[in-house]
Coordinates of C-alpha atoms and ligand atoms in Angstrom, one line a residue:
M749 CA -18.7 10.7 -34.1
I750 CA -18.3 9.8 -29.8
K751 CA -16.0 11.7 -27.9
G752 CA -12.6 11.0 -26.8
S753 CA -13.3 9.4 -23.3
D754 CA -16.1 7.3 -25.0
L755 CA -12.8 5.5 -27.1
L756 CA -10.8 5.6 -24.2
V757 CA -12.7 3.3 -22.4
A758 CA -14.0 1.0 -25.0
A759 CA -9.5 1.0 -25.4
L760 CA -9.8 -0.3 -21.6
E761 CA -11.9 -3.1 -21.9
N762 CA -10.2 -4.2 -24.8
E763 CA -6.8 -4.9 -23.0
G764 CA -9.5 -6.9 -20.2
V765 CA -9.3 -4.4 -17.6
E766 CA -11.7 -4.7 -14.9
Q767 CA -12.1 -2.8 -12.6
I768 CA -10.2 0.4 -12.0
F769 CA -9.0 2.9 -8.9
G770 CA -8.6 5.9 -8.0
V771 CA -10.3 10.0 -7.5
P772 CA -11.5 11.7 -10.1
G773 CA -11.3 15.3 -10.3
E774 CA -13.3 17.5 -12.4
E775 CA -11.2 16.7 -15.6
N776 CA -12.1 13.3 -15.6
L777 CA -15.8 13.3 -15.8
D778 CA -16.2 12.7 -19.3
V779 CA -14.2 9.6 -18.5
V780 CA -16.1 8.9 -15.0
E781 CA -18.7 8.6 -17.8
A782 CA -17.8 6.2 -19.8
L783 CA -16.1 4.3 -17.3
R784 CA -21.1 4.6 -15.9
K785 CA -21.8 3.2 -18.8
S786 CA -19.0 0.3 -19.5
R787 CA -18.9 -3.2 -17.5
I788 CA -14.9 -2.1 -15.8
Q789 CA -16.0 -0.8 -12.4
L790 CA -14.7 2.2 -10.9
V791 CA -13.6 1.3 -7.5
V792 CA -13.4 5.3 -5.3
T793 CA -9.9 5.5 -3.3
R794 CA -9.2 7.7 -0.3
H795 CA -6.3 8.3 -1.6
E796 CA -4.8 8.2 -5.0
Q797 CA -1.8 5.9 -2.9
A798 CA -4.0 4.0 -2.3
A799 CA -5.2 3.1 -5.8
A800 CA -1.9 3.2 -7.1
F801 CA -0.6 0.3 -5.2
M802 CA -3.5 -1.5 -5.6
A803 CA -3.5 -0.7 -9.5
A804 CA 1.0 -1.4 -8.9
T805 CA -0.8 -5.9 -7.2
H806 CA -3.3 -5.9 -9.9
G807 CA -0.3 -6.6 -12.3
R808 CA 1.8 -8.0 -10.1
L809 CA -0.4 -10.8 -9.1
T810 CA -1.6 -11.2 -13.4
G811 CA 0.6 -10.0 -15.2
R812 CA -1.7 -8.0 -17.4
P813 CA -1.5 -4.2 -16.0
G814 CA -3.9 -2.9 -13.3
V815 CA -4.9 0.8 -13.7
C816 CA -5.2 3.9 -11.5
I817 CA -7.4 7.4 -12.6
T818 CA -6.4 10.7 -11.2
T819 CA -7.9 14.1 -12.2
L820 CA -4.2 16.9 -12.5
G821 CA -1.8 18.1 -10.5
P822 CA -1.8 17.6 -6.2
G823 CA -4.0 13.6 -8.2
A824 CA -1.9 13.0 -10.4
L825 CA 1.6 13.7 -7.6
N826 CA -0.5 11.6 -4.9
L827 CA 0.5 8.9 -7.3
T828 CA 4.3 9.3 -7.6
T829 CA 5.4 6.8 -4.2
G830 CA 3.2 4.6 -6.3
A831 CA 4.7 5.0 -9.9
A832 CA 7.5 4.4 -8.3
Y833 CA 6.0 0.9 -6.3
A834 CA 5.5 -0.9 -9.5
H835 CA 8.9 0.9 -11.2
L836 CA 11.8 -0.1 -8.8
G837 CA 9.5 -3.9 -8.1
A838 CA 8.4 -4.3 -12.2
M839 CA 5.1 -4.6 -11.5
P840 CA 3.1 -3.7 -15.0
M841 CA 0.3 -0.2 -14.7
I842 CA -0.9 2.3 -16.4
M843 CA -2.2 5.5 -14.8
L844 CA -4.7 8.1 -16.7
T845 CA -4.3 10.7 -15.2
G846 CA -6.6 14.0 -16.1
Q847 CA -5.1 17.9 -17.6
K848 CA -6.5 21.5 -18.0
G849 CA -7.7 21.4 -22.5
I850 CA -4.7 22.4 -23.7
L851 CA -6.3 23.5 -26.8
F852 CA -7.6 26.9 -24.3
S853 CA -6.4 27.9 -21.0
R854 CA -9.4 29.6 -19.9
Q855 CA -8.1 28.6 -16.3
A856 CA -4.7 30.0 -16.5
R857 CA -2.5 28.4 -15.1
F858 CA -4.3 26.8 -11.8
Q859 CA -3.5 23.9 -10.9
I860 CA -1.0 22.4 -13.6
V861 CA 2.1 20.7 -13.2
D862 CA 4.4 19.0 -15.5
I863 CA 3.2 16.2 -14.3
I864 CA 5.2 14.3 -17.2
A865 CA 7.9 15.8 -16.4
A866 CA 7.3 14.6 -13.2
M867 CA 7.1 11.4 -14.2
R868 CA 9.5 10.1 -16.6
P869 CA 12.2 9.1 -14.0
I870 CA 10.1 7.1 -12.6
T871 CA 8.0 5.3 -15.4
K872 CA 8.2 3.0 -18.2
M873 CA 6.8 5.8 -20.7
A874 CA 4.2 8.3 -19.9
R875 CA 3.1 10.6 -22.5
T876 CA -0.2 13.2 -22.9
I877 CA -3.1 12.0 -25.7
V878 CA -2.9 15.6 -27.5
N879 CA -5.6 13.6 -30.4
G880 CA -8.4 11.9 -29.9
A881 CA -7.5 9.3 -32.6
S882 CA -4.5 8.1 -31.0
I883 CA -6.2 7.3 -28.2
P884 CA -6.6 3.0 -29.7
T885 CA -2.5 3.1 -31.4
L886 CA -1.4 4.8 -27.9
V887 CA -3.4 2.3 -25.0
R888 CA -2.7 -0.6 -26.8
D889 CA 0.8 0.8 -26.6
S890 CA 1.1 1.4 -23.3
F891 CA 0.0 -1.9 -22.0
R892 CA 2.4 -3.3 -24.0
V893 CA 5.1 -1.8 -22.7
A894 CA 3.5 -1.8 -18.6
M895 CA 3.5 -5.8 -19.6
E896 CA 6.8 -6.3 -22.1
E897 CA 10.2 -7.4 -19.5
R898 CA 11.0 -5.9 -17.5
P899 CA 7.5 -4.3 -16.3
G900 CA 7.1 -0.9 -15.0
P901 CA 3.8 2.2 -15.2
V902 CA 3.4 4.1 -17.5
L903 CA 1.5 7.7 -17.4
L904 CA -1.5 8.5 -20.3
E905 CA -2.0 11.8 -19.8
L906 CA -5.7 12.7 -21.2
P907 CA -6.1 16.6 -21.0
E908 CA -9.6 17.4 -20.8
D909 CA -10.9 18.6 -23.5
I910 CA -9.7 15.6 -25.9
A911 CA -11.8 13.6 -23.2
G912 CA -14.4 15.4 -24.5
E913 CA -13.8 16.6 -28.1
E914 CA -16.8 14.8 -30.7
I915 CA -14.1 12.6 -32.6
K916 CA -15.1 9.4 -36.0
D917 CA -14.9 6.4 -34.5
V918 CA -11.3 4.8 -34.4
P919 CA -10.9 1.2 -35.3
L920 CA -9.1 -0.6 -31.9
V921 CA -6.2 -2.5 -31.9
P922 CA -6.0 -6.6 -31.1
P923 CA -4.2 -7.4 -29.0
H924 CA -2.5 -11.3 -28.8
E925 CA 0.9 -12.6 -27.2
V926 CA 3.9 -12.8 -27.9
P927 CA 6.2 -15.3 -27.0
V928 CA 9.8 -14.1 -26.2
P929 CA 13.4 -15.3 -27.1
V930 CA 15.1 -18.7 -25.3
A931 CA 18.8 -17.8 -24.6
N932 CA 20.8 -18.5 -27.1
P933 CA 22.5 -22.0 -27.3
A934 CA 25.7 -20.9 -27.0
A935 CA 25.0 -19.1 -23.5
L936 CA 23.0 -22.4 -22.6
E937 CA 26.8 -24.1 -23.2
R938 CA 28.4 -21.8 -21.7
A939 CA 26.3 -22.0 -18.2
T940 CA 26.1 -26.3 -18.4
Q941 CA 29.4 -26.0 -18.8
M942 CA 30.6 -23.8 -15.7
L943 CA 27.4 -26.3 -14.1
L944 CA 29.2 -28.8 -14.7
A945 CA 32.2 -28.0 -13.2
A946 CA 31.0 -27.0 -10.3
K947 CA 31.7 -29.1 -6.8
R948 CA 29.1 -26.7 -4.6
P949 CA 26.7 -25.6 -7.0
L950 CA 23.6 -23.6 -5.3
L951 CA 20.2 -21.8 -7.2
M952 CA 19.4 -18.5 -5.5
A953 CA 15.8 -17.5 -7.1
G954 CA 15.1 -13.8 -7.5
A955 CA 11.6 -11.0 -7.5
A956 CA 11.3 -12.0 -11.0
A957 CA 11.2 -15.7 -10.4
N958 CA 7.8 -14.5 -9.1
R959 CA 6.3 -13.7 -12.4
P960 CA 2.9 -15.2 -12.9
R961 CA 3.6 -17.2 -15.5
L962 CA 7.1 -18.9 -14.5
T963 CA 6.0 -20.9 -11.7
E964 CA 5.9 -24.0 -13.2
A965 CA 8.6 -24.2 -15.6
L966 CA 10.9 -22.5 -13.1
S967 CA 9.3 -25.3 -10.1
D968 CA 10.2 -27.8 -12.9
F969 CA 13.7 -27.3 -12.9
V970 CA 14.0 -27.4 -8.8
R971 CA 12.8 -31.2 -9.7
R972 CA 14.2 -32.2 -12.8
T973 CA 18.2 -30.6 -11.3
R974 CA 18.0 -31.0 -7.7
L975 CA 19.7 -27.8 -6.9
P976 CA 20.0 -26.6 -3.1
F977 CA 18.2 -23.4 -3.4
F978 CA 18.0 -19.9 -1.5
N979 CA 15.8 -16.9 -2.7
T980 CA 15.5 -13.6 -2.2
Q981 CA 13.0 -12.0 -0.3
M982 CA 10.8 -11.3 -2.6
G983 CA 11.8 -15.2 -4.7
K984 CA 9.8 -16.2 -1.8
G985 CA 7.6 -18.8 -3.3
A986 CA 8.1 -19.3 -6.9
I987 CA 9.4 -22.3 -6.0
A988 CA 6.6 -24.6 -5.6
G989 CA 5.9 -27.2 -2.6
G990 CA 7.1 -27.8 0.5
S991 CA 11.2 -29.0 -1.0
K992 CA 13.4 -30.4 1.3
L993 CA 16.3 -28.5 -0.9
Y994 CA 14.9 -24.7 0.7
M995 CA 17.8 -23.7 1.5
G996 CA 16.5 -20.1 3.7
T997 CA 16.0 -16.5 2.7
A998 CA 18.5 -13.7 2.2
A999 CA 16.5 -11.4 3.9
L1000 CA 20.2 -9.5 5.2
S1001 CA 23.4 -8.9 2.7
E1002 CA 25.5 -11.0 4.4
R1003 CA 26.7 -13.3 8.0
D1004 CA 23.1 -14.7 8.2
Y1005 CA 23.0 -18.5 9.2
V1006 CA 21.4 -19.2 4.6
H1007 CA 25.0 -17.3 4.2
R1008 CA 27.2 -20.4 6.0
A1009 CA 25.5 -22.3 2.0
I1010 CA 26.1 -19.0 0.1
D1011 CA 29.6 -19.3 1.1
R1012 CA 30.2 -22.6 0.5
A1013 CA 29.1 -22.5 -2.4
D1014 CA 30.9 -22.5 -5.3
V1015 CA 28.2 -21.5 -8.5
I1016 CA 25.3 -20.0 -7.9
L1017 CA 22.7 -20.2 -10.0
S1018 CA 20.3 -16.8 -9.8
I1019 CA 17.6 -17.1 -11.5
G1020 CA 15.5 -13.6 -12.4
H1021 CA 18.2 -11.8 -9.0
D1022 CA 16.8 -8.2 -10.2
T1023 CA 19.6 -5.9 -8.5
V1024 CA 16.2 -3.2 -7.1
E1025 CA 16.4 -6.0 -3.8
K1026 CA 18.5 -4.8 -1.0
P1027 CA 21.2 -7.5 -2.1
P1028 CA 20.8 -10.8 -0.6
F1029 CA 24.6 -11.4 -0.8
L1030 CA 28.0 -9.7 -1.5
M1031 CA 30.2 -10.5 -4.5
G1032 CA 33.5 -10.2 -4.0
P1033 CA 37.0 -12.0 -5.9
K1034 CA 37.3 -14.8 -3.5
G1035 CA 33.3 -15.7 -3.9
P1036 CA 31.6 -17.6 -5.5
K1037 CA 31.0 -17.2 -9.7
V1038 CA 27.1 -16.2 -11.1
I1039 CA 25.6 -17.3 -13.3
H1040 CA 22.4 -15.3 -14.3
V1041 CA 19.5 -16.2 -15.2
G1042 CA 16.6 -13.7 -17.0
F1043 CA 14.2 -12.4 -19.3
M1044 CA 16.7 -8.8 -19.2
P1045 CA 20.6 -9.5 -19.1
A1046 CA 21.8 -8.9 -15.7
H1047 CA 23.2 -5.1 -13.9
V1048 CA 26.4 -4.7 -12.6
E1049 CA 26.3 -3.0 -9.3
Q1050 CA 30.0 -2.9 -7.1
V1051 CA 28.1 -6.2 -5.3
F1052 CA 26.6 -8.2 -8.4
Y1053 CA 28.9 -9.0 -11.6
P1054 CA 27.6 -12.1 -13.5
H1055 CA 30.4 -14.9 -15.1
A1056 CA 28.0 -15.8 -17.9
E1057 CA 24.3 -14.9 -18.5
V1058 CA 21.3 -17.0 -19.6
V1059 CA 18.9 -13.9 -21.1
G1060 CA 15.8 -14.6 -22.8
D1061 CA 12.4 -15.9 -21.8
V1062 CA 12.3 -18.1 -18.9
G1063 CA 10.4 -21.2 -17.7
P1064 CA 11.4 -22.3 -22.0
S1065 CA 15.2 -21.6 -20.9
L1066 CA 15.3 -23.6 -17.9
S1067 CA 13.8 -26.7 -19.3
L1068 CA 16.4 -26.7 -22.7
L1069 CA 19.1 -26.2 -19.1
A1070 CA 17.8 -29.0 -18.0
D1071 CA 18.1 -31.3 -20.6
R1072 CA 21.8 -30.6 -20.8
I1073 CA 22.7 -31.7 -16.7
E1074 CA 19.8 -33.3 -15.0
G1075 CA 21.2 -36.3 -13.7
K1076 CA 24.3 -35.4 -14.3
L1077 CA 25.9 -32.5 -10.8
H1078 CA 27.4 -33.1 -8.5
I1079 CA 25.5 -31.7 -5.6
D1080 CA 27.2 -31.4 -2.7
P1081 CA 26.1 -33.5 0.1
A1082 CA 27.8 -31.1 2.6
F1083 CA 24.3 -28.6 1.8
A1084 CA 21.1 -31.0 3.4
T1085 CA 22.7 -30.7 6.5
L1086 CA 23.7 -28.0 6.9
R1087 CA 20.2 -27.3 6.0
N1088 CA 19.0 -28.8 9.3
E1089 CA 21.6 -26.9 11.0
I1090 CA 19.9 -23.2 9.1
L1091 CA 16.5 -24.0 9.2
D1092 CA 16.4 -24.8 13.1
K1093 CA 18.6 -21.2 14.7
I1094 CA 15.6 -19.6 12.6
R1095 CA 13.0 -22.2 13.9
D1096 CA 14.3 -21.0 17.4
R1097 CA 12.4 -19.3 20.4
A1098 CA 9.0 -20.0 18.0
E1099 CA 6.2 -21.0 20.9
E1100 CA 8.1 -18.3 23.1
A1101 CA 5.3 -17.3 25.5
R1102 CA 6.8 -13.5 26.1
F1103 CA 4.6 -11.1 25.8
P1104 CA 4.7 -8.3 24.3
L1105 CA 5.7 -11.1 21.6
T1106 CA 8.4 -11.6 20.0
P1107 CA 8.7 -11.4 16.4
Q1108 CA 9.3 -15.1 15.4
R1109 CA 6.1 -16.3 17.8
I1110 CA 3.4 -14.4 15.2
V1111 CA 5.7 -15.2 12.1
H1112 CA 5.5 -18.9 14.2
D1113 CA 1.9 -18.5 14.6
V1114 CA 0.3 -16.2 11.2
R1115 CA 2.0 -19.1 9.4
Q1116 CA 0.3 -22.0 11.7
V1117 CA -3.8 -20.2 10.6
M1118 CA -2.4 -18.9 7.0
P1119 CA -3.7 -22.2 4.5
E1120 CA -0.7 -22.6 1.8
D1121 CA -2.2 -20.3 -0.2
G1122 CA -3.3 -18.1 2.0
M1123 CA -1.7 -14.6 1.8
V1124 CA -0.1 -11.6 4.0
C1125 CA 0.9 -9.5 3.0
L1126 CA 4.2 -6.6 4.3
D1127 CA 4.3 -3.5 4.7
N1128 CA 7.4 -1.8 5.8
G1129 CA 9.0 -2.0 8.8
M1130 CA 11.1 -3.6 11.2
Y1131 CA 8.8 -7.6 11.1
K1132 CA 9.7 -7.6 7.3
I1133 CA 13.7 -8.8 8.1
W1134 CA 11.0 -11.2 10.0
F1135 CA 9.3 -12.3 7.8
A1136 CA 11.4 -13.1 5.0
R1137 CA 13.7 -15.0 6.9
N1138 CA 11.2 -16.7 8.9
Y1139 CA 7.7 -17.6 7.3
R1140 CA 7.8 -20.5 5.1
T1141 CA 6.4 -20.5 1.8
H1142 CA 4.8 -22.8 -0.4
V1143 CA 2.6 -21.5 -2.9
A1144 CA 3.9 -18.0 -5.2
N1145 CA 3.3 -14.3 -4.4
T1146 CA 1.4 -16.3 -1.4
L1147 CA 4.1 -13.6 1.4
L1148 CA 3.8 -9.9 -0.5
L1149 CA 6.8 -7.7 0.3
D1150 CA 8.1 -4.5 -1.3
N1151 CA 12.2 -5.1 -0.7
A1152 CA 12.5 -2.4 -3.8
L1153 CA 11.5 0.8 -3.0
A1154 CA 10.0 -0.1 0.3
T1155 CA 7.2 2.0 0.6
M1156 CA 5.5 1.9 4.3
G1157 CA 2.6 2.3 3.3
A1158 CA 1.2 -0.7 0.9
G1159 CA 0.8 -2.9 3.4
L1160 CA -3.0 -2.3 3.5
P1161 CA -4.1 -1.9 -0.3
S1162 CA -2.1 -4.6 -1.7
A1163 CA -3.8 -6.8 1.1
M1164 CA -6.9 -4.8 -0.2
M1165 CA -6.4 -6.3 -3.9
A1166 CA -5.4 -9.4 -3.8
A1167 CA -8.6 -10.2 -1.0
M1168 CA -10.5 -9.2 -4.5
L1169 CA -8.7 -11.3 -6.9
Y1170 CA -8.2 -15.0 -4.3
P1171 CA -12.2 -14.6 -2.2
E1172 CA -11.3 -17.5 -1.2
R1173 CA -8.4 -16.8 -0.1
R1174 CA -7.7 -16.1 3.1
V1175 CA -5.8 -12.2 3.7
L1176 CA -3.8 -11.5 6.0
S1177 CA -1.9 -7.7 6.1
V1178 CA 0.5 -8.1 9.1
C1179 CA 1.7 -3.3 8.8
G1180 CA 3.8 -1.7 11.6
D1181 CA 2.0 1.0 13.6
G1182 CA 3.6 3.3 12.0
G1183 CA 3.4 2.1 7.6
F1184 CA -0.8 1.5 9.1
M1185 CA -1.9 4.9 9.6
M1186 CA 0.4 5.6 6.4
N1187 CA -3.1 4.4 4.8
S1188 CA -5.3 3.5 7.3
Q1189 CA -8.4 5.7 5.6
E1190 CA -8.6 3.0 3.0
M1191 CA -10.8 0.2 6.3
E1192 CA -13.2 3.0 4.4
T1193 CA -12.7 1.3 1.4
A1194 CA -12.4 -2.3 2.0
V1195 CA -15.7 -1.8 4.0
R1196 CA -17.3 -0.5 1.4
L1197 CA -16.3 -3.3 -1.2
K1198 CA -17.4 -5.9 1.5
L1199 CA -14.1 -7.5 1.1
N1200 CA -12.6 -10.2 3.7
L1201 CA -9.4 -10.0 5.4
V1202 CA -7.7 -8.7 8.5
V1203 CA -5.2 -6.4 8.9
L1204 CA -2.8 -7.4 12.3
I1205 CA -0.8 -4.4 12.7
L1206 CA 1.6 -5.0 15.3
E1207 CA 2.1 -2.2 17.4
D1208 CA 6.2 -1.0 19.3
N1209 CA 4.6 2.8 19.5
A1210 CA 7.5 3.6 17.5
Y1211 CA 8.7 3.9 13.9
G1212 CA 10.6 0.9 15.2
M1213 CA 12.9 0.6 12.3
I1214 CA 15.3 3.3 13.4
R1215 CA 14.9 2.8 15.8
W1216 CA 16.8 -0.5 16.1
K1217 CA 19.0 1.2 13.7
Q1218 CA 19.7 4.3 15.9
A1219 CA 20.9 1.2 18.5
V1220 CA 22.9 -0.8 16.4
D1221 CA 25.0 2.6 15.3
G1222 CA 25.4 3.5 19.2
F1223 CA 22.7 6.7 18.6
P1224 CA 21.2 7.0 22.0
D1225 CA 16.5 6.7 21.8
F1226 CA 16.0 9.6 20.4
G1227 CA 12.8 10.8 18.3
L1228 CA 11.2 7.9 17.0
G1229 CA 8.9 7.4 19.5
F1230 CA 4.5 7.8 18.8
G1231 CA 1.1 7.2 20.3
N1232 CA -1.6 5.3 18.9
P1233 CA -5.7 5.8 18.3
D1234 CA -7.1 3.3 20.5
F1235 CA -7.1 0.4 17.2
V1236 CA -10.4 -1.0 18.3
K1237 CA -12.5 1.3 18.9
Y1238 CA -10.5 2.4 15.3
A1239 CA -12.3 -0.8 13.7
D1240 CA -15.5 0.4 14.8
S1241 CA -15.9 3.6 13.7
Y1242 CA -14.7 1.7 10.2
G1243 CA -17.8 -0.3 10.9
A1244 CA -14.6 -3.4 11.0
K1245 CA -13.6 -5.2 14.3
G1246 CA -11.0 -5.1 16.2
R1247 CA -10.0 -7.1 18.1
R1248 CA -6.5 -6.5 20.9
V1249 CA -3.5 -9.1 21.6
A1250 CA -4.0 -9.4 25.6
S1251 CA -1.0 -12.0 26.2
A1252 CA 1.3 -14.6 24.1
D1253 CA -1.3 -17.0 23.4
G1254 CA -4.2 -15.2 22.0
L1255 CA -2.2 -14.3 19.5
A1256 CA -3.4 -17.3 17.2
P1257 CA -6.8 -17.6 18.0
A1258 CA -7.5 -13.9 17.7
L1259 CA -6.2 -14.6 13.8
E1260 CA -8.1 -17.1 13.5
A1261 CA -11.5 -15.4 15.3
A1262 CA -11.2 -12.7 12.7
F1263 CA -11.1 -14.6 9.2
G1264 CA -14.3 -16.8 10.7
D1265 CA -15.8 -13.4 11.7
G1266 CA -15.5 -12.2 7.7
G1267 CA -15.5 -8.8 7.0
V1268 CA -12.5 -5.9 6.9
Q1269 CA -11.0 -7.0 10.6
L1270 CA -7.8 -5.8 12.3
V1271 CA -5.9 -7.1 15.0
V1272 CA -4.0 -5.2 17.1
A1273 CA -0.5 -7.3 19.4
P1274 CA 2.1 -5.5 20.9
V1275 CA 5.7 -6.4 19.6
D1276 CA 8.6 -6.9 21.6
Y1277 CA 12.1 -5.6 19.8
S1278 CA 14.6 -6.4 22.2
E1279 CA 15.1 -9.5 19.3
N1280 CA 15.9 -7.9 17.0
I1281 CA 19.4 -6.8 18.5
R1282 CA 19.6 -10.5 20.5
V1283 CA 19.3 -11.9 16.8
L1284 CA 19.9 -10.0 14.3
V1285 CA 23.0 -7.7 16.2
E1286 CA 24.6 -9.7 18.7
E1287 CA 23.7 -14.2 18.5
L1288 CA 24.9 -13.7 14.3
A1289 CA 28.0 -11.7 14.8
K1290 CA 29.1 -14.5 17.8
S1291 CA 27.1 -17.3 15.0
M1292 CA 30.5 -15.6 12.2
G1293 CA 32.8 -15.7 14.7
Q1294 CA 33.4 -11.3 15.1
Ligands
TPP2117 C1 7.0 5.9 3.1 C2 8.0 5.3 3.6 N1 8.5 6.8 5.5 C3 10.0 6.2 5.6 C4 10.2 4.8 5.4 C5 11.5 5.1 6.5 N2 10.9 4.1 7.2 C6 11.4 2.3 6.7 S1 10.9 1.3 8.3 C7 10.3 2.4 8.8 C8 9.3 2.1 11.0 C9 8.3 2.0 10.7 O1 7.7 1.8 11.0 P1 6.1 0.4 11.5 O2 5.4 1.3 10.5 O3 5.8 1.4 13.4 O4 7.2 -0.5 11.4 P2 7.5 -1.4 12.5 O5 9.1 -0.9 12.0 O6 7.8 -0.3 14.4 O7 7.4 -2.2 13.1 C10 10.5 4.1 8.4 C11 10.2 5.4 8.5 C12 9.8 4.1 4.5 N3 10.6 3.2 3.9 N4 8.9 4.6 3.5
MG2118 MG1 5.9 0.9 14.9

C-alpha cells in the first residue's frame, strides 16, 4: 500500500520532472513529504506567481512542462496570472494545488474557493483528483495535454484526504514520443503555387516558430529558399545565424520601418504566427496575401485572415515545401536595399552619450556585453518595444519577452529559470522600476539557489509606458509617478550586489563587472524616455509622410 501523494510524486518522476516550484500549504504536506524522499527538488519561492512564471518558462525553453505547487484558495489564486501567462504564451506547465478533504468536511467552507472553475478559462484542462487510483493516468494525460500543440497550462487539484489515503500501488503509464502528421500535399501545393507566382515574397517568423524543437528545420528552410524575413516579437531568434536576410522585427503593428518591407511584399509566408501577439502588421483588402504555416490552423481575426494554410508538424512540412520551391522563387532585389535602410534607421543614435541613458543606447550596450547565446529576459514596460525593435538575436529564445499576456512581474522569475537551465550562459533580466518591484522578493530565492544572474533595472520613477501613452493620447501628465527604494541597498539587504550607473559610458562596464563577479547582481540605470515620442511618434509619422 502507498499513499496517493507517493503515487503522484512517482508519476511526476516518471515524466522526468526535476524541480517543483511553489509555496506549499498544509494541504500539500503529504506531497511535500513524498518530494523529500524523491529525486525531485522542491524550490520554495516567495510568491506563488513567481513559481508559476518559473514553471511556465521551463516549459517555454525546454518543451517539457514546468511544475508548480500551491495550497488551496489563496495560494492557488496567486497562480492565476502565471496560468494566463502560460495559456496565452503557449507554454506547457502543470499546476498542482491542494484542497480540503472531499470525503469529510471538518472545516466547513474555510478557505475553499472553486479553483477548478476559476482556472477553467485560463488552462487547457483543470481537474480534481477524486480517487488515488486514477493518479497515474491523470498525470500522464495532463502532461500530454500540456505539451501537445498548442501547448499550455494544466491544473490538477489534489484534496488532502486523497493525498493521504493508502491505496494499492497502481502501475505508471510510460510516456512516449508522439510524432504529429505533416501537412497535406494539397495544402503544400497551394502554398507552392502562391509562392512561385509571387514577385516579392517575404517570410515572417511568429511565436510558435520559437518552439525549441523547430529551430534547425526553420533555419534550414531559410538557407534553402533565401527568403528575406522579419519576425514578430516572440519570433525573435527563431532563425539562427547573423543572416543577411533579416529585415527587422515588427514591434509595432504599423508604420515602423520594417513595415516598408511588409508593405512591399505581395505574399507573406507566415510561420507559426499566433494571434495572441500584438499584430505584427494589419491585413486589409489591398495588402499582401498571407500563407499560414502552423501546427494548428490559423485563427481568423479582423487584422489577420490567411489565404492559404499549411497545417501540420512545421519542421517536416517546411522541408517538403522547400523541396518544391528551392531555387525557383522570385526574390525581389529591392529587399536588400530596403534592409540596409531599415537597419540603418534602427541603429540611429545607438551610441549617444546622453545621460540618463536613451533606450537605444541601453539596447546597444546590452548587446555588447551579451554573448550570442546569452539570454535577455524582459519584464514588461516601455523598453520592451525598444528591445524587440533594436536588439539583434542570433540564437533561438535568447530574447525572452512576453507579447501575449504582456504581464509585468515575469522578468526576474523567467531569468531565474533560464539561469537554472543554462548555468553556463550569461543571463540578464531587464526590468522597469515598476515591474521589478512586482516580484522583487524573489531576489531571496535567487540568492538562496546561488544563481548567477544580473538584473538591469531601468529607473524612471514611473510606469513609463502608460505615461508615454498618456502623452501620445494628449492627456496631461498625471498619476503615474512613484518613488523607489535605494536599489543598491535593497540588493545588499538580500545578500546580492547592487551598482548604480552614473554616466552613459558607465552601463557596459557595470554590466561586465556584474557578470564578472557572479551571483545575483542588480544594476540600476536611469533612463530618459523622451526618445519614445521623438522616434516612435514623431520620426515614424514624418517618415511615412503623415
Ligand atoms: C501586471 C500588470 N499590470 C499592469 C500592466 C499595464 N502596464 C503595462 S506597462 C506598465 C508600466 C511599466 O512600468 P515599468 O515597469 O516601470 O516600466 P517602464 O515602462 O517605466 O520602463 C503598466 C502599468 C501590465 N502590463 N501588467
Ligand atoms: Mg518605470
